[in-house]
CSV table of N, CA, C and O in Angstrom, one decimal:
chain,number,residue,atom,x,y,z
C,19,MET,N,-140.1,-19.8,137.3
C,19,MET,CA,-139.8,-20.2,135.9
C,19,MET,C,-139.4,-21.8,135.9
C,19,MET,O,-138.6,-22.2,136.7
C,20,GLY,N,-140.0,-22.5,135.1
C,20,GLY,CA,-139.8,-24.0,135.1
C,20,GLY,C,-138.5,-24.3,134.2
C,20,GLY,O,-137.9,-23.6,133.6
C,21,LYS,N,-138.2,-25.6,134.5
C,21,LYS,CA,-137.0,-26.2,133.7
C,21,LYS,C,-137.4,-26.3,132.2
C,21,LYS,O,-138.4,-26.7,131.9
C,22,PRO,N,-136.5,-25.8,131.3
C,22,PRO,CA,-136.8,-25.8,129.9
C,22,PRO,C,-136.8,-27.3,129.5
C,22,PRO,O,-136.1,-28.1,130.0
C,23,LYS,N,-137.7,-27.6,128.5
C,23,LYS,CA,-137.8,-29.0,128.0
C,23,LYS,C,-136.8,-29.3,127.1
C,23,LYS,O,-136.2,-28.5,126.4
C,24,ARG,N,-136.3,-30.5,127.2
C,24,ARG,CA,-135.2,-31.0,126.3
C,24,ARG,C,-135.8,-31.4,124.9
C,24,ARG,O,-136.9,-31.8,124.8
C,25,ASP,N,-135.0,-31.2,123.9
C,25,ASP,CA,-135.3,-31.5,122.5
C,25,ASP,C,-135.6,-33.0,122.5
C,25,ASP,O,-134.6,-33.7,122.8
C,26,PRO,N,-136.7,-33.5,122.0
C,26,PRO,CA,-137.0,-34.9,121.9
C,26,PRO,C,-135.9,-35.6,121.1
C,26,PRO,O,-135.5,-36.7,121.3
C,27,ASN,N,-135.4,-34.9,120.0
C,27,ASN,CA,-134.2,-35.6,119.3
C,27,ASN,C,-133.0,-35.8,120.1
C,27,ASN,O,-132.4,-36.9,119.9
C,28,SER,N,-132.7,-34.9,121.0
C,28,SER,CA,-131.5,-35.1,121.8
C,28,SER,C,-131.7,-36.2,122.8
C,28,SER,O,-130.7,-37.0,123.1
C,29,VAL,N,-132.9,-36.3,123.4
C,29,VAL,CA,-133.2,-37.4,124.4
C,29,VAL,C,-133.1,-38.7,123.7
C,29,VAL,O,-132.5,-39.7,124.2
C,30,GLU,N,-133.6,-38.8,122.4
C,30,GLU,CA,-133.6,-40.1,121.7
C,30,GLU,C,-132.1,-40.4,121.4
C,30,GLU,O,-131.7,-41.6,121.5
C,31,LEU,N,-131.3,-39.5,121.0
C,31,LEU,CA,-129.9,-39.7,120.7
C,31,LEU,C,-129.1,-40.1,121.9
C,31,LEU,O,-128.4,-41.1,121.9
C,32,ALA,N,-129.4,-39.4,123.0
C,32,ALA,CA,-128.8,-39.9,124.3
C,32,ALA,C,-129.2,-41.3,124.7
C,32,ALA,O,-128.3,-42.2,125.1
C,33,ASN,N,-130.4,-41.6,124.5
C,33,ASN,CA,-130.9,-43.0,124.9
C,33,ASN,C,-130.2,-44.1,123.9
C,33,ASN,O,-129.9,-45.1,124.4
C,34,LYS,N,-130.0,-43.8,122.7
C,34,LYS,CA,-129.4,-44.7,121.7
C,34,LYS,C,-128.0,-44.8,122.1
C,34,LYS,O,-127.4,-45.9,122.0
C,35,ILE,N,-127.3,-43.8,122.6
C,35,ILE,CA,-125.9,-43.8,122.9
C,35,ILE,C,-125.8,-44.8,124.1
C,35,ILE,O,-124.9,-45.7,124.2
C,36,ILE,N,-126.6,-44.6,125.1
C,36,ILE,CA,-126.6,-45.4,126.3
C,36,ILE,C,-126.8,-46.8,126.0
C,36,ILE,O,-126.2,-47.8,126.5
C,37,GLU,N,-127.8,-47.1,125.1
C,37,GLU,CA,-128.2,-48.5,124.7
C,37,GLU,C,-127.1,-49.1,124.0
C,37,GLU,O,-126.7,-50.3,124.2
C,38,GLN,N,-126.3,-48.4,123.1
C,38,GLN,CA,-125.3,-48.9,122.3
C,38,GLN,C,-124.1,-49.2,123.1
C,38,GLN,O,-123.4,-50.3,123.1
C,39,TYR,N,-123.7,-48.3,124.0
C,39,TYR,CA,-122.5,-48.5,124.8
C,39,TYR,C,-122.7,-49.2,126.1
C,39,TYR,O,-121.6,-49.7,126.7
C,40,GLN,N,-123.8,-49.1,126.7
C,40,GLN,CA,-124.2,-49.8,128.0
C,40,GLN,C,-123.2,-49.5,129.0
C,40,GLN,O,-122.5,-50.4,129.4
C,41,PRO,N,-122.9,-48.1,129.3
C,41,PRO,CA,-121.8,-47.8,130.3
C,41,PRO,C,-122.2,-48.4,131.7
C,41,PRO,O,-123.3,-48.2,132.1
C,42,LYS,N,-121.1,-48.9,132.4
C,42,LYS,CA,-121.4,-49.4,133.7
C,42,LYS,C,-120.7,-48.5,134.7
C,42,LYS,O,-120.9,-48.6,136.0
C,43,SER,N,-119.9,-47.5,134.3
C,43,SER,CA,-119.2,-46.5,135.2
C,43,SER,C,-119.0,-45.2,134.5
C,43,SER,O,-119.3,-45.1,133.2
C,44,VAL,N,-118.6,-44.3,135.3
C,44,VAL,CA,-118.3,-42.9,134.6
C,44,VAL,C,-117.2,-43.0,133.6
C,44,VAL,O,-117.3,-42.4,132.6
C,45,GLU,N,-116.2,-43.8,133.8
C,45,GLU,CA,-115.2,-44.1,132.9
C,45,GLU,C,-115.7,-44.6,131.5
C,45,GLU,O,-115.3,-44.2,130.5
C,46,ASP,N,-116.6,-45.6,131.6
C,46,ASP,CA,-117.2,-46.2,130.4
C,46,ASP,C,-118.0,-45.1,129.7
C,46,ASP,O,-117.9,-45.1,128.4
C,47,MET,N,-118.7,-44.1,130.3
C,47,MET,CA,-119.4,-43.1,129.7
C,47,MET,C,-118.4,-42.1,129.0
C,47,MET,O,-118.7,-41.6,128.0
C,48,GLN,N,-117.3,-41.8,129.7
C,48,GLN,CA,-116.3,-40.9,129.2
C,48,GLN,C,-115.7,-41.5,127.9
C,48,GLN,O,-115.5,-40.7,126.9
C,49,ASP,N,-115.5,-42.8,127.9
C,49,ASP,CA,-114.8,-43.4,126.7
C,49,ASP,C,-115.9,-43.4,125.6
C,49,ASP,O,-115.5,-43.2,124.4
C,50,ALA,N,-117.2,-43.5,125.9
C,50,ALA,CA,-118.2,-43.5,124.8
C,50,ALA,C,-118.3,-42.1,124.3
C,50,ALA,O,-118.3,-41.9,123.0
C,51,LEU,N,-118.1,-41.0,125.1
C,51,LEU,CA,-118.2,-39.7,124.6
C,51,LEU,C,-116.9,-39.4,123.7
C,51,LEU,O,-117.0,-38.7,122.7
C,52,LYS,N,-115.7,-39.9,124.1
C,52,LYS,CA,-114.6,-39.7,123.4
C,52,LYS,C,-114.7,-40.3,122.0
C,52,LYS,O,-114.3,-39.8,120.9
C,53,ASP,N,-115.3,-41.5,121.9
C,53,ASP,CA,-115.6,-42.3,120.7
C,53,ASP,C,-116.5,-41.5,119.8
C,53,ASP,O,-116.4,-41.4,118.5
C,54,ILE,N,-117.5,-40.8,120.4
C,54,ILE,CA,-118.5,-40.1,119.6
C,54,ILE,C,-118.0,-38.8,119.2
C,54,ILE,O,-118.2,-38.4,118.0
C,55,PHE,N,-117.5,-38.1,120.1
C,55,PHE,CA,-117.2,-36.7,119.8
C,55,PHE,C,-115.7,-36.4,119.4
C,55,PHE,O,-115.4,-35.4,118.7
C,56,GLY,N,-114.8,-37.4,119.6
C,56,GLY,CA,-113.5,-37.2,119.2
C,56,GLY,C,-113.3,-36.9,117.7
C,56,GLY,O,-112.6,-35.9,117.3
C,57,PRO,N,-113.8,-37.7,116.8
C,57,PRO,CA,-113.7,-37.6,115.3
C,57,PRO,C,-114.4,-36.2,114.9
C,57,PRO,O,-113.8,-35.5,114.0
C,58,MET,N,-115.4,-35.7,115.6
C,58,MET,CA,-116.1,-34.5,115.2
C,58,MET,C,-115.2,-33.3,115.6
C,58,MET,O,-114.9,-32.5,114.7
C,59,PHE,N,-114.6,-33.3,116.7
C,59,PHE,CA,-113.7,-32.3,117.1
C,59,PHE,C,-112.4,-32.2,116.2
C,59,PHE,O,-111.9,-31.2,115.9
C,60,GLU,N,-111.9,-33.4,115.9
C,60,GLU,CA,-110.7,-33.5,115.1
C,60,GLU,C,-111.0,-32.9,113.7
C,60,GLU,O,-110.2,-32.2,113.1
C,61,SER,N,-112.2,-33.3,113.1
C,61,SER,CA,-112.5,-32.7,111.9
C,61,SER,C,-112.7,-31.1,112.0
C,61,SER,O,-112.3,-30.5,111.0
C,62,MET,N,-113.3,-30.7,113.0
C,62,MET,CA,-113.5,-29.3,113.2
C,62,MET,C,-112.1,-28.5,113.3
C,62,MET,O,-111.9,-27.5,112.6
C,63,LEU,N,-111.2,-29.1,114.0
C,63,LEU,CA,-109.8,-28.5,114.1
C,63,LEU,C,-109.0,-28.5,112.8
C,63,LEU,O,-108.4,-27.5,112.4
C,64,LYS,N,-109.2,-29.6,112.0
C,64,LYS,CA,-108.6,-29.6,110.6
C,64,LYS,C,-109.2,-28.6,109.8
C,64,LYS,O,-108.5,-27.9,109.0
C,65,GLY,N,-110.5,-28.4,109.8
C,65,GLY,CA,-111.1,-27.4,109.1
C,65,GLY,C,-110.7,-26.0,109.4
C,65,GLY,O,-110.4,-25.2,108.5
C,66,GLU,N,-110.5,-25.7,110.7
C,66,GLU,CA,-110.0,-24.5,111.1
C,66,GLU,C,-108.5,-24.2,110.6
C,66,GLU,O,-108.2,-23.1,110.3
C,67,MET,N,-107.7,-25.3,110.7
C,67,MET,CA,-106.3,-25.1,110.2
C,67,MET,C,-106.3,-24.8,108.7
C,67,MET,O,-105.6,-24.0,108.2
C,68,ASN,N,-107.2,-25.6,108.0
C,68,ASN,CA,-107.3,-25.2,106.4
C,68,ASN,C,-107.6,-23.8,106.2
C,68,ASN,O,-107.0,-23.2,105.4
C,69,HIS,N,-108.6,-23.3,107.0
C,69,HIS,CA,-109.0,-21.9,106.8
C,69,HIS,C,-107.9,-21.0,107.2
C,69,HIS,O,-107.6,-20.0,106.5
C,70,HIS,N,-107.2,-21.2,108.3
C,70,HIS,CA,-106.2,-20.4,108.8
C,70,HIS,C,-105.0,-20.4,107.8
C,70,HIS,O,-104.5,-19.3,107.6
C,71,LEU,N,-104.6,-21.5,107.2
C,71,LEU,CA,-103.5,-21.5,106.4
C,71,LEU,C,-103.8,-21.1,104.9
C,71,LEU,O,-103.0,-20.7,104.2
C,72,GLY,N,-105.1,-21.4,104.6
C,72,GLY,CA,-105.5,-21.0,103.3
C,72,GLY,C,-105.5,-22.1,102.2
C,72,GLY,O,-105.5,-21.8,101.0
C,73,TYR,N,-105.0,-23.3,102.7
C,73,TYR,CA,-105.0,-24.5,101.7
C,73,TYR,C,-105.3,-25.8,102.5
C,73,TYR,O,-105.2,-25.8,103.6
C,74,GLU,N,-105.8,-26.7,101.7
C,74,GLU,CA,-106.1,-28.0,102.2
C,74,GLU,C,-104.8,-28.9,102.6
C,74,GLU,O,-103.8,-28.7,102.1
C,75,SER,N,-105.0,-29.8,103.4
C,75,SER,CA,-104.0,-30.7,103.8
C,75,SER,C,-103.5,-31.5,102.5
C,75,SER,O,-104.3,-31.8,101.7
C,76,ASN,N,-102.2,-31.8,102.5
C,76,ASN,CA,-101.6,-32.5,101.3
C,76,ASN,C,-101.8,-31.8,99.9
C,76,ASN,O,-101.6,-32.4,98.9
C,77,ASP,N,-102.0,-30.5,100.0
C,77,ASP,CA,-102.0,-29.6,98.8
C,77,ASP,C,-100.6,-29.5,98.4
C,77,ASP,O,-99.8,-28.9,99.1
C,78,LYS,N,-100.3,-29.8,97.1
C,78,LYS,CA,-99.0,-29.8,96.6
C,78,LYS,C,-98.7,-28.5,95.8
C,78,LYS,O,-97.7,-28.2,95.3
C,79,GLY,N,-99.8,-27.7,95.6
C,79,GLY,CA,-99.7,-26.6,94.7
C,79,GLY,C,-98.9,-25.4,95.4
C,79,GLY,O,-98.5,-25.5,96.5
C,80,GLU,N,-98.8,-24.2,94.6
C,80,GLU,CA,-98.1,-23.1,95.2
C,80,GLU,C,-99.0,-22.5,96.4
C,80,GLU,O,-100.2,-22.5,96.3
C,81,LYS,N,-98.3,-22.1,97.4
C,81,LYS,CA,-98.9,-21.5,98.6
C,81,LYS,C,-98.7,-20.0,98.6
C,81,LYS,O,-97.7,-19.5,98.1
C,82,GLU,N,-99.8,-19.3,99.1
C,82,GLU,CA,-99.7,-17.9,99.3
C,82,GLU,C,-99.1,-17.4,100.5
C,82,GLU,O,-99.0,-16.3,100.8
C,83,THR,N,-98.7,-18.3,101.4
C,83,THR,CA,-98.2,-18.1,102.8
C,83,THR,C,-96.9,-18.9,103.0
C,83,THR,O,-96.8,-19.8,102.4
C,84,ASN,N,-96.1,-18.4,103.9
C,84,ASN,CA,-95.0,-19.1,104.4
C,84,ASN,C,-95.3,-20.1,105.4
C,84,ASN,O,-94.5,-20.9,105.8
C,85,ASN,N,-96.5,-20.0,106.0
C,85,ASN,CA,-96.9,-21.0,107.0
C,85,ASN,C,-97.1,-22.3,106.4
C,85,ASN,O,-97.7,-22.5,105.3
C,86,ARG,N,-96.6,-23.4,107.1
C,86,ARG,CA,-96.7,-24.7,106.6
C,86,ARG,C,-97.1,-25.7,107.7
C,86,ARG,O,-97.0,-25.4,108.9
C,87,ARG,N,-97.8,-26.7,107.3
C,87,ARG,CA,-98.1,-27.8,108.2
C,87,ARG,C,-96.8,-28.6,108.5
C,87,ARG,O,-96.0,-28.8,107.6
C,88,ASN,N,-96.6,-29.0,109.7
C,88,ASN,CA,-95.4,-29.8,110.0
C,88,ASN,C,-95.7,-31.1,110.5
C,88,ASN,O,-95.0,-31.8,111.2
C,89,GLY,N,-97.0,-31.6,110.2
C,89,GLY,CA,-97.3,-33.0,110.6
C,89,GLY,C,-97.9,-33.0,112.1
C,89,GLY,O,-98.0,-31.9,112.7
C,90,TYR,N,-98.2,-34.2,112.6
C,90,TYR,CA,-98.6,-34.3,113.9
C,90,TYR,C,-98.5,-35.8,114.4
C,90,TYR,O,-98.2,-36.6,113.6
C,91,GLY,N,-98.5,-36.0,115.6
C,91,GLY,CA,-98.3,-37.3,116.2
C,91,GLY,C,-99.1,-37.4,117.5
C,91,GLY,O,-99.6,-36.4,118.0
C,92,LYS,N,-99.0,-38.6,118.1
C,92,LYS,CA,-99.7,-38.7,119.3
C,92,LYS,C,-99.0,-38.1,120.5
C,92,LYS,O,-97.7,-38.1,120.4
C,93,LYS,N,-99.6,-37.7,121.4
C,93,LYS,CA,-98.9,-37.0,122.6
C,93,LYS,C,-98.6,-38.1,123.6
C,93,LYS,O,-99.1,-39.2,123.6
């Protein structure tokens, strides 16, 4: 069984990332991936928290649960 073909859109996106960031080392590539995927993962986690608590961030209305957001900060 042969190697599965990559999606041409994925290859094009990867090439654009490499062209944009021009990584010279593994650390450069890791930094590029953090720049690209960090905001996406943060947004996904915020959405998960909204779903879990049942209300949006900064919602001032009445809550159906005693669970509350307590803010966040840098580690």
